[in-house]
PDB file of C-alpha atoms in Angstrom:
ATOM      1  CA  ARG A 199      -0.127  -0.049  -0.058  1.00 78.00           C
ATOM      2  CA  LYS A 200       1.227   3.550  -0.977  1.00 87.00           C
ATOM      3  CA  GLU A 201       1.907   5.972   2.039  1.00 92.00           C
ATOM      4  CA  VAL A 202      -0.414   8.186   0.572  1.00 96.00           C
ATOM      5  CA  GLU A 203      -2.904   7.716  -2.275  1.00 96.00           C
ATOM      6  CA  GLN A 204      -5.391   9.882  -4.040  1.00 96.00           C
ATOM      7  CA  ASP A 205      -7.479   9.125  -6.931  1.00 93.00           C
ATOM      8  CA  PRO A 206      -5.967  10.932 -10.138  1.00 92.00           C
ATOM      9  CA  GLY A 207      -9.151  12.029 -11.712  1.00 91.00           C
ATOM     10  CA  PRO A 208      -9.674  14.269 -13.580  1.00 94.00           C
ATOM     11  CA  PHE A 209     -13.051  15.308 -11.803  1.00 96.00           C
ATOM     12  CA  ASN A 210     -14.864  17.385 -14.590  1.00 97.00           C
ATOM     13  CA  VAL A 211     -17.479  19.308 -12.806  1.00 97.00           C
ATOM     14  CA  PRO A 212     -19.737  22.257 -13.908  1.00 98.00           C
ATOM     15  CA  GLU A 213     -19.294  25.744 -12.501  1.00 98.00           C
ATOM     16  CA  GLY A 214     -21.116  26.151  -9.373  1.00 98.00           C
ATOM     17  CA  ALA A 215     -20.924  22.282  -8.369  1.00 98.00           C
ATOM     18  CA  THR A 216     -19.717  20.711  -5.114  1.00 98.00           C
ATOM     19  CA  VAL A 217     -16.618  18.458  -5.246  1.00 97.00           C
ATOM     20  CA  ALA A 218     -14.946  16.432  -2.847  1.00 97.00           C
ATOM     21  CA  PHE A 219     -11.669  14.490  -2.841  1.00 94.00           C
ATOM     22  CA  ASN A 220     -10.436  12.005  -0.345  1.00 96.00           C
ATOM     23  CA  CYS A 221      -6.596  11.054   0.419  1.00 97.00           C
ATOM     24  CA  THR A 222      -6.184   8.014   2.169  1.00 97.00           C
ATOM     25  CA  TYR A 223      -2.693   7.587   4.415  1.00 96.00           C
ATOM     26  CA  SER A 224      -0.979   4.495   5.686  1.00 95.00           C
ATOM     27  CA  ASN A 225       0.815   5.620   8.753  1.00 93.00           C
ATOM     28  CA  SER A 226      -1.631   5.596  11.627  1.00 93.00           C
ATOM     29  CA  ALA A 227       1.019   7.645  13.768  1.00 92.00           C
ATOM     30  CA  SER A 228       0.629  10.595  10.929  1.00 92.00           C
ATOM     31  CA  GLN A 229      -0.262  13.672  12.811  1.00 91.00           C
ATOM     32  CA  SER A 230       0.131  16.771  10.244  1.00 92.00           C
ATOM     33  CA  PHE A 231      -1.991  16.852   7.306  1.00 95.00           C
ATOM     34  CA  PHE A 232      -2.281  19.398   4.379  1.00 95.00           C
ATOM     35  CA  TRP A 233      -3.796  20.249   1.232  1.00 97.00           C
ATOM     36  CA  TYR A 234      -1.916  21.998  -1.631  1.00 96.00           C
ATOM     37  CA  ARG A 235      -2.972  23.102  -4.901  1.00 97.00           C
ATOM     38  CA  GLN A 236      -0.740  22.966  -7.892  1.00 97.00           C
ATOM     39  CA  ASP A 237      -1.352  24.738 -11.176  1.00 96.00           C
ATOM     40  CA  CYS A 238       0.011  23.350 -14.472  1.00 93.00           C
ATOM     41  CA  ARG A 239       3.605  23.795 -14.373  1.00 88.00           C
ATOM     42  CA  LYS A 240       3.814  25.532 -11.129  1.00 93.00           C
ATOM     43  CA  GLU A 241       4.999  25.225  -7.793  1.00 94.00           C
ATOM     44  CA  PRO A 242       2.548  23.490  -5.406  1.00 95.00           C
ATOM     45  CA  LYS A 243       0.744  26.237  -3.021  1.00 95.00           C
ATOM     46  CA  LEU A 244      -0.636  25.544   0.313  1.00 94.00           C
ATOM     47  CA  LEU A 245      -4.253  25.763   0.439  1.00 96.00           C
ATOM     48  CA  MET A 246      -5.153  24.468   3.997  1.00 95.00           C
ATOM     49  CA  SER A 247      -3.589  22.397   6.959  1.00 93.00           C
ATOM     50  CA  VAL A 248      -6.268  19.931   7.927  1.00 94.00           C
ATOM     51  CA  TYR A 249      -7.193  19.739  11.819  1.00 88.00           C
ATOM     52  CA  SER A 250      -8.460  16.992  13.945  1.00 88.00           C
ATOM     53  CA  SER A 251     -11.834  19.089  14.502  1.00 89.00           C
ATOM     54  CA  GLY A 252     -12.017  19.963  10.690  1.00 89.00           C
ATOM     55  CA  ASN A 253     -11.616  23.474   9.170  1.00 93.00           C
ATOM     56  CA  GLU A 254     -13.195  25.533   6.794  1.00 95.00           C
ATOM     57  CA  ASP A 255     -11.679  28.539   4.636  1.00 95.00           C
ATOM     58  CA  GLY A 256     -14.350  30.114   2.309  1.00 97.00           C
ATOM     59  CA  ARG A 257     -15.722  27.522  -0.241  1.00 98.00           C
ATOM     60  CA  PHE A 258     -13.188  25.222   1.071  1.00 98.00           C
ATOM     61  CA  THR A 259     -13.540  22.604   3.958  1.00 97.00           C
ATOM     62  CA  ALA A 260     -10.999  20.072   5.055  1.00 97.00           C
ATOM     63  CA  GLN A 261     -11.765  17.089   7.216  1.00 96.00           C
ATOM     64  CA  LEU A 262      -9.776  14.388   8.975  1.00 96.00           C
ATOM     65  CA  ASN A 263     -10.766  10.666   9.670  1.00 95.00           C
ATOM     66  CA  ARG A 264      -8.532   9.263  11.859  1.00 95.00           C
ATOM     67  CA  ALA A 265     -10.261   5.811  12.225  1.00 95.00           C
ATOM     68  CA  SER A 266     -10.262   5.266   8.654  1.00 95.00           C
ATOM     69  CA  GLN A 267      -7.365   7.157   7.928  1.00 96.00           C
ATOM     70  CA  TYR A 268      -8.135   9.737   5.296  1.00 96.00           C
ATOM     71  CA  ILE A 269      -8.388  13.240   4.616  1.00 97.00           C
ATOM     72  CA  SER A 270     -11.120  15.038   2.317  1.00 97.00           C
ATOM     73  CA  LEU A 271     -11.325  18.391   0.819  1.00 98.00           C
ATOM     74  CA  LEU A 272     -14.457  19.837  -0.412  1.00 98.00           C
ATOM     75  CA  ILE A 273     -14.988  22.634  -2.649  1.00 98.00           C
ATOM     76  CA  ARG A 274     -18.358  24.235  -2.699  1.00 98.00           C
ATOM     77  CA  ASP A 275     -19.667  26.541  -5.484  1.00 98.00           C
ATOM     78  CA  SER A 276     -17.043  25.647  -7.861  1.00 98.00           C
ATOM     79  CA  LYS A 277     -15.156  28.450 -10.001  1.00 98.00           C
ATOM     80  CA  LEU A 278     -13.291  28.072 -13.468  1.00 98.00           C
ATOM     81  CA  SER A 279     -10.140  29.305 -11.391  1.00 97.00           C
ATOM     82  CA  ASP A 280     -10.393  26.189  -9.016  1.00 98.00           C
ATOM     83  CA  SER A 281      -9.136  23.915 -11.981  1.00 98.00           C
ATOM     84  CA  ALA A 282      -5.718  22.856 -10.625  1.00 98.00           C
ATOM     85  CA  THR A 283      -4.225  19.707  -9.410  1.00 97.00           C
ATOM     86  CA  TYR A 284      -5.068  19.190  -5.544  1.00 98.00           C
ATOM     87  CA  LEU A 285      -2.112  17.532  -3.556  1.00 97.00           C
ATOM     88  CA  CYS A 286      -2.741  15.790  -0.035  1.00 97.00           C
ATOM     89  CA  VAL A 287       0.589  15.976   2.330  1.00 96.00           C
ATOM     90  CA  VAL A 288       1.018  13.700   5.313  1.00 95.00           C
ATOM     91  CA  ASN A 289       3.761  13.468   7.616  1.00 91.00           C
ATOM     92  CA  ALA A 290       6.046  10.153   7.771  1.00 88.00           C
ATOM     93  CA  GLY A 291       8.030  10.914  10.700  1.00 83.00           C
ATOM     94  CA  THR A 292       9.047  14.059  12.297  1.00 83.00           C
ATOM     95  CA  TYR A 293      10.543  15.733   9.440  1.00 87.00           C
ATOM     96  CA  LYS A 294       9.575  13.839   6.419  1.00 90.00           C
ATOM     97  CA  TYR A 295       6.352  15.008   4.556  1.00 92.00           C
ATOM     98  CA  ILE A 296       4.822  12.754   2.027  1.00 94.00           C
ATOM     99  CA  PHE A 297       2.587  13.841  -1.175  1.00 96.00           C
ATOM    100  CA  GLY A 298       0.068  12.097  -2.933  1.00 96.00           C
ATOM    101  CA  THR A 299       0.106  12.059  -6.955  1.00 96.00           C
ATOM    102  CA  GLY A 300      -2.517  14.654  -6.852  1.00 96.00           C
ATOM    103  CA  THR A 301      -6.168  14.926  -7.827  1.00 97.00           C
ATOM    104  CA  ARG A 302      -6.800  16.801 -11.220  1.00 97.00           C
ATOM    105  CA  LEU A 303      -9.870  19.088 -11.254  1.00 98.00           C
ATOM    106  CA  LYS A 304     -11.258  20.665 -14.311  1.00 97.00           C
ATOM    107  CA  VAL A 305     -14.350  23.067 -13.635  1.00 98.00           C
ATOM    108  CA  LEU A 306     -16.426  23.602 -16.858  1.00 97.00           C
ATOM    109  CA  ALA A 307     -18.395  26.604 -17.948  1.00 95.00           C
TER     110      ALA A 307
ATOM    111  CA  ASP B 125       9.413  39.891   1.623  1.00 57.00           C
ATOM    112  CA  ALA B 126      11.237  37.437  -0.546  1.00 67.00           C
ATOM    113  CA  GLY B 127       9.707  34.008  -1.252  1.00 93.00           C
ATOM    114  CA  VAL B 128      11.629  30.819  -1.763  1.00 96.00           C
ATOM    115  CA  THR B 129      13.910  31.530  -4.675  1.00 97.00           C
ATOM    116  CA  GLN B 130      15.640  28.647  -6.975  1.00 98.00           C
ATOM    117  CA  SER B 131      18.005  29.041  -9.547  1.00 97.00           C
ATOM    118  CA  PRO B 132      18.504  28.139 -12.380  1.00 97.00           C
ATOM    119  CA  THR B 133      15.132  27.869 -13.655  1.00 97.00           C
ATOM    120  CA  HIS B 134      16.065  25.617 -16.541  1.00 97.00           C
ATOM    121  CA  LEU B 135      18.963  23.305 -17.111  1.00 96.00           C
ATOM    122  CA  ILE B 136      19.704  20.769 -19.673  1.00 98.00           C
ATOM    123  CA  LYS B 137      22.386  18.289 -19.024  1.00 98.00           C
ATOM    124  CA  THR B 138      23.947  15.215 -20.717  1.00 98.00           C
ATOM    125  CA  ARG B 139      23.861  11.680 -18.789  1.00 98.00           C
ATOM    126  CA  GLY B 140      26.920  11.243 -16.687  1.00 98.00           C
ATOM    127  CA  GLN B 141      27.370  15.085 -15.692  1.00 98.00           C
ATOM    128  CA  GLN B 142      26.874  16.531 -12.323  1.00 98.00           C
ATOM    129  CA  VAL B 143      24.541  19.528 -11.362  1.00 98.00           C
ATOM    130  CA  THR B 144      24.114  21.950  -8.700  1.00 98.00           C
ATOM    131  CA  LEU B 145      20.843  23.550  -7.859  1.00 98.00           C
ATOM    132  CA  ARG B 146      20.422  26.252  -5.556  1.00 98.00           C
ATOM    133  CA  CYS B 147      17.702  27.487  -3.095  1.00 98.00           C
ATOM    134  CA  SER B 148      17.338  30.447  -0.823  1.00 98.00           C
ATOM    135  CA  PRO B 149      14.593  30.110   1.532  1.00 96.00           C
ATOM    136  CA  LYS B 150      11.481  32.494   2.539  1.00 95.00           C
ATOM    137  CA  SER B 151      12.982  35.126   4.828  1.00 94.00           C
ATOM    138  CA  GLY B 152      12.675  33.900   8.432  1.00 92.00           C
ATOM    139  CA  HIS B 153      12.730  30.266   7.422  1.00 93.00           C
ATOM    140  CA  ASP B 154      15.436  27.924   8.585  1.00 94.00           C
ATOM    141  CA  THR B 155      14.612  24.801   7.168  1.00 94.00           C
ATOM    142  CA  VAL B 156      14.771  23.603   3.524  1.00 96.00           C
ATOM    143  CA  SER B 157      13.436  20.368   2.014  1.00 96.00           C
ATOM    144  CA  TRP B 158      14.046  19.106  -1.511  1.00 98.00           C
ATOM    145  CA  TYR B 159      11.936  17.262  -3.746  1.00 97.00           C
ATOM    146  CA  GLN B 160      11.666  16.025  -7.233  1.00 98.00           C
ATOM    147  CA  GLN B 161       8.439  15.965  -9.079  1.00 97.00           C
ATOM    148  CA  ALA B 162       8.604  13.669 -12.385  1.00 96.00           C
ATOM    149  CA  LEU B 163       5.542  14.695 -14.939  1.00 92.00           C
ATOM    150  CA  GLY B 164       2.311  13.560 -13.609  1.00 90.00           C
ATOM    151  CA  GLN B 165       3.591  12.677 -10.283  1.00 93.00           C
ATOM    152  CA  GLY B 166       3.393  14.111  -6.975  1.00 95.00           C
ATOM    153  CA  PRO B 167       6.597  15.659  -5.406  1.00 96.00           C
ATOM    154  CA  GLN B 168       8.880  13.071  -3.895  1.00 96.00           C
ATOM    155  CA  PHE B 169      11.020  13.733  -0.809  1.00 96.00           C
ATOM    156  CA  ILE B 170      14.663  14.004  -1.196  1.00 97.00           C
ATOM    157  CA  PHE B 171      15.747  15.177   1.780  1.00 96.00           C
ATOM    158  CA  GLN B 172      15.334  17.803   4.415  1.00 95.00           C
ATOM    159  CA  TYR B 173      18.278  20.422   6.038  1.00 96.00           C
ATOM    160  CA  TYR B 174      18.306  22.019   9.434  1.00 95.00           C
ATOM    161  CA  GLU B 175      21.009  23.788  10.998  1.00 94.00           C
ATOM    162  CA  GLU B 176      23.392  22.889   8.178  1.00 96.00           C
ATOM    163  CA  GLU B 177      22.743  19.113   8.736  1.00 96.00           C
ATOM    164  CA  GLU B 178      20.874  16.576   6.673  1.00 96.00           C
ATOM    165  CA  ARG B 179      18.162  15.278   9.141  1.00 93.00           C
ATOM    166  CA  GLN B 180      15.796  13.090   7.279  1.00 92.00           C
ATOM    167  CA  ARG B 181      16.284  11.485   3.838  1.00 95.00           C
ATOM    168  CA  GLY B 182      13.852   9.901   1.074  1.00 94.00           C
ATOM    169  CA  ASN B 183      14.608   6.627  -1.145  1.00 95.00           C
ATOM    170  CA  PHE B 184      16.827   8.517  -2.949  1.00 97.00           C
ATOM    171  CA  PRO B 185      20.690   7.125  -3.923  1.00 97.00           C
ATOM    172  CA  ASP B 186      23.789   8.490  -2.817  1.00 97.00           C
ATOM    173  CA  ARG B 187      24.299  10.307  -6.064  1.00 98.00           C
ATOM    174  CA  PHE B 188      21.682  12.982  -4.717  1.00 98.00           C
ATOM    175  CA  SER B 189      23.582  14.931  -1.879  1.00 98.00           C
ATOM    176  CA  GLY B 190      23.037  18.425  -0.651  1.00 98.00           C
ATOM    177  CA  HIS B 191      24.185  21.331   1.697  1.00 97.00           C
ATOM    178  CA  GLN B 192      23.096  23.930   3.788  1.00 98.00           C
ATOM    179  CA  PHE B 193      24.891  27.311   4.625  1.00 98.00           C
ATOM    180  CA  PRO B 194      24.778  29.278   7.600  1.00 97.00           C
ATOM    181  CA  ASN B 195      22.557  31.852   5.784  1.00 96.00           C
ATOM    182  CA  TYR B 196      19.824  28.972   5.367  1.00 96.00           C
ATOM    183  CA  SER B 197      20.372  28.996   1.613  1.00 97.00           C
ATOM    184  CA  SER B 198      20.780  25.116   0.344  1.00 98.00           C
ATOM    185  CA  GLU B 199      22.371  23.386  -2.573  1.00 98.00           C
ATOM    186  CA  LEU B 200      21.184  19.830  -4.559  1.00 98.00           C
ATOM    187  CA  ASN B 201      23.803  18.136  -6.079  1.00 98.00           C
ATOM    188  CA  VAL B 202      22.927  15.260  -8.442  1.00 98.00           C
ATOM    189  CA  ASN B 203      26.224  13.024  -9.590  1.00 98.00           C
ATOM    190  CA  ALA B 204      26.203  10.808 -12.565  1.00 98.00           C
ATOM    191  CA  LEU B 205      22.859  12.057 -13.999  1.00 98.00           C
ATOM    192  CA  LEU B 206      20.478   9.543 -15.593  1.00 98.00           C
ATOM    193  CA  LEU B 207      17.732  10.032 -17.954  1.00 98.00           C
ATOM    194  CA  GLY B 208      15.113   9.393 -15.241  1.00 97.00           C
ATOM    195  CA  ASP B 209      16.659  12.315 -13.198  1.00 98.00           C
ATOM    196  CA  SER B 210      14.792  14.724 -15.488  1.00 98.00           C
ATOM    197  CA  ALA B 211      12.188  16.176 -13.466  1.00 97.00           C
ATOM    198  CA  LEU B 212      11.076  19.413 -11.584  1.00 97.00           C
ATOM    199  CA  TYR B 213      13.342  19.809  -8.507  1.00 98.00           C
ATOM    200  CA  LEU B 214      11.435  21.917  -5.880  1.00 97.00           C
ATOM    201  CA  CYS B 215      12.757  23.657  -2.883  1.00 97.00           C
ATOM    202  CA  ALA B 216      10.579  23.975   0.117  1.00 96.00           C
ATOM    203  CA  SER B 217      11.272  26.231   3.089  1.00 95.00           C
ATOM    204  CA  SER B 218       9.697  26.386   6.527  1.00 92.00           C
ATOM    205  CA  GLY B 219      10.402  28.005   9.882  1.00 88.00           C
ATOM    206  CA  GLY B 220      11.215  27.218  13.564  1.00 78.00           C
ATOM    207  CA  GLY B 221      12.852  24.041  12.503  1.00 72.00           C
ATOM    208  CA  GLN B 222       9.332  22.527  11.554  1.00 73.00           C
ATOM    209  CA  VAL B 223       6.888  22.111   8.881  1.00 76.00           C
ATOM    210  CA  ILE B 224       3.977  22.409  11.039  1.00 73.00           C
ATOM    211  CA  TYR B 225       2.675  25.118   9.285  1.00 79.00           C
ATOM    212  CA  GLY B 226       3.165  24.066   6.002  1.00 85.00           C
ATOM    213  CA  TYR B 227       5.974  24.523   3.268  1.00 89.00           C
ATOM    214  CA  THR B 228       6.546  27.596   0.892  1.00 93.00           C
ATOM    215  CA  PHE B 229       7.957  26.048  -2.355  1.00 95.00           C
ATOM    216  CA  GLY B 230       9.975  27.976  -4.944  1.00 96.00           C
ATOM    217  CA  SER B 231       8.868  27.782  -8.583  1.00 96.00           C
ATOM    218  CA  GLY B 232      11.299  25.071  -9.199  1.00 97.00           C
ATOM    219  CA  THR B 233      14.373  23.920 -11.454  1.00 98.00           C
ATOM    220  CA  ARG B 234      13.186  21.990 -14.407  1.00 97.00           C
ATOM    221  CA  LEU B 235      16.126  19.639 -15.388  1.00 98.00           C
ATOM    222  CA  THR B 236      16.189  17.951 -18.467  1.00 98.00           C
ATOM    223  CA  VAL B 237      18.974  15.145 -18.855  1.00 98.00           C
ATOM    224  CA  VAL B 238      19.276  14.162 -22.292  1.00 98.00           C
TER     225      VAL B 238
END
């Protein structure tokens, strides 16, 4: 089993739709979780950290399910500008952070 | 407030050559991590430097080595280049010796090995 797994997509959704991505991780001791956004041929940019209690930032909601070892990202009211690859990141040990392969989202007009 | 800067932005090398990539972390950051991102893949952790020491390493061969300087900037060296080393190399910085608030990435160095 891979340390961090994501559905590569692509997820093609219309503008205004709600879309959710999951990311599973194998290390039950992991404590730090993040979602990054990466535009084509650009560097990843931090979208949000994922806290145990779940957290929301505008149209974006991140949740952690420790029992099933996955994190999720929900995007409401999708915009064309949300089209990107979404990468989940999980720590594997104190200093090593593992990225998933990313989930591609395309928001259609 | 300068973000993470990497140089060069693009590089073409021949198999067997050696390459050095450079990174200056974001102002106030003291920890530098290097990642390799092949096309269509997520970034793969190479190693992390803190206080001029490599303190964590991913599954990369010894051909990949690095250095951190007293001003926190860092270099990634790759010897005996292989075609498979062609990738985007990303430098990520963080502060307080930790990554708990996430990384700030540079725009990367795109290495092509021919």
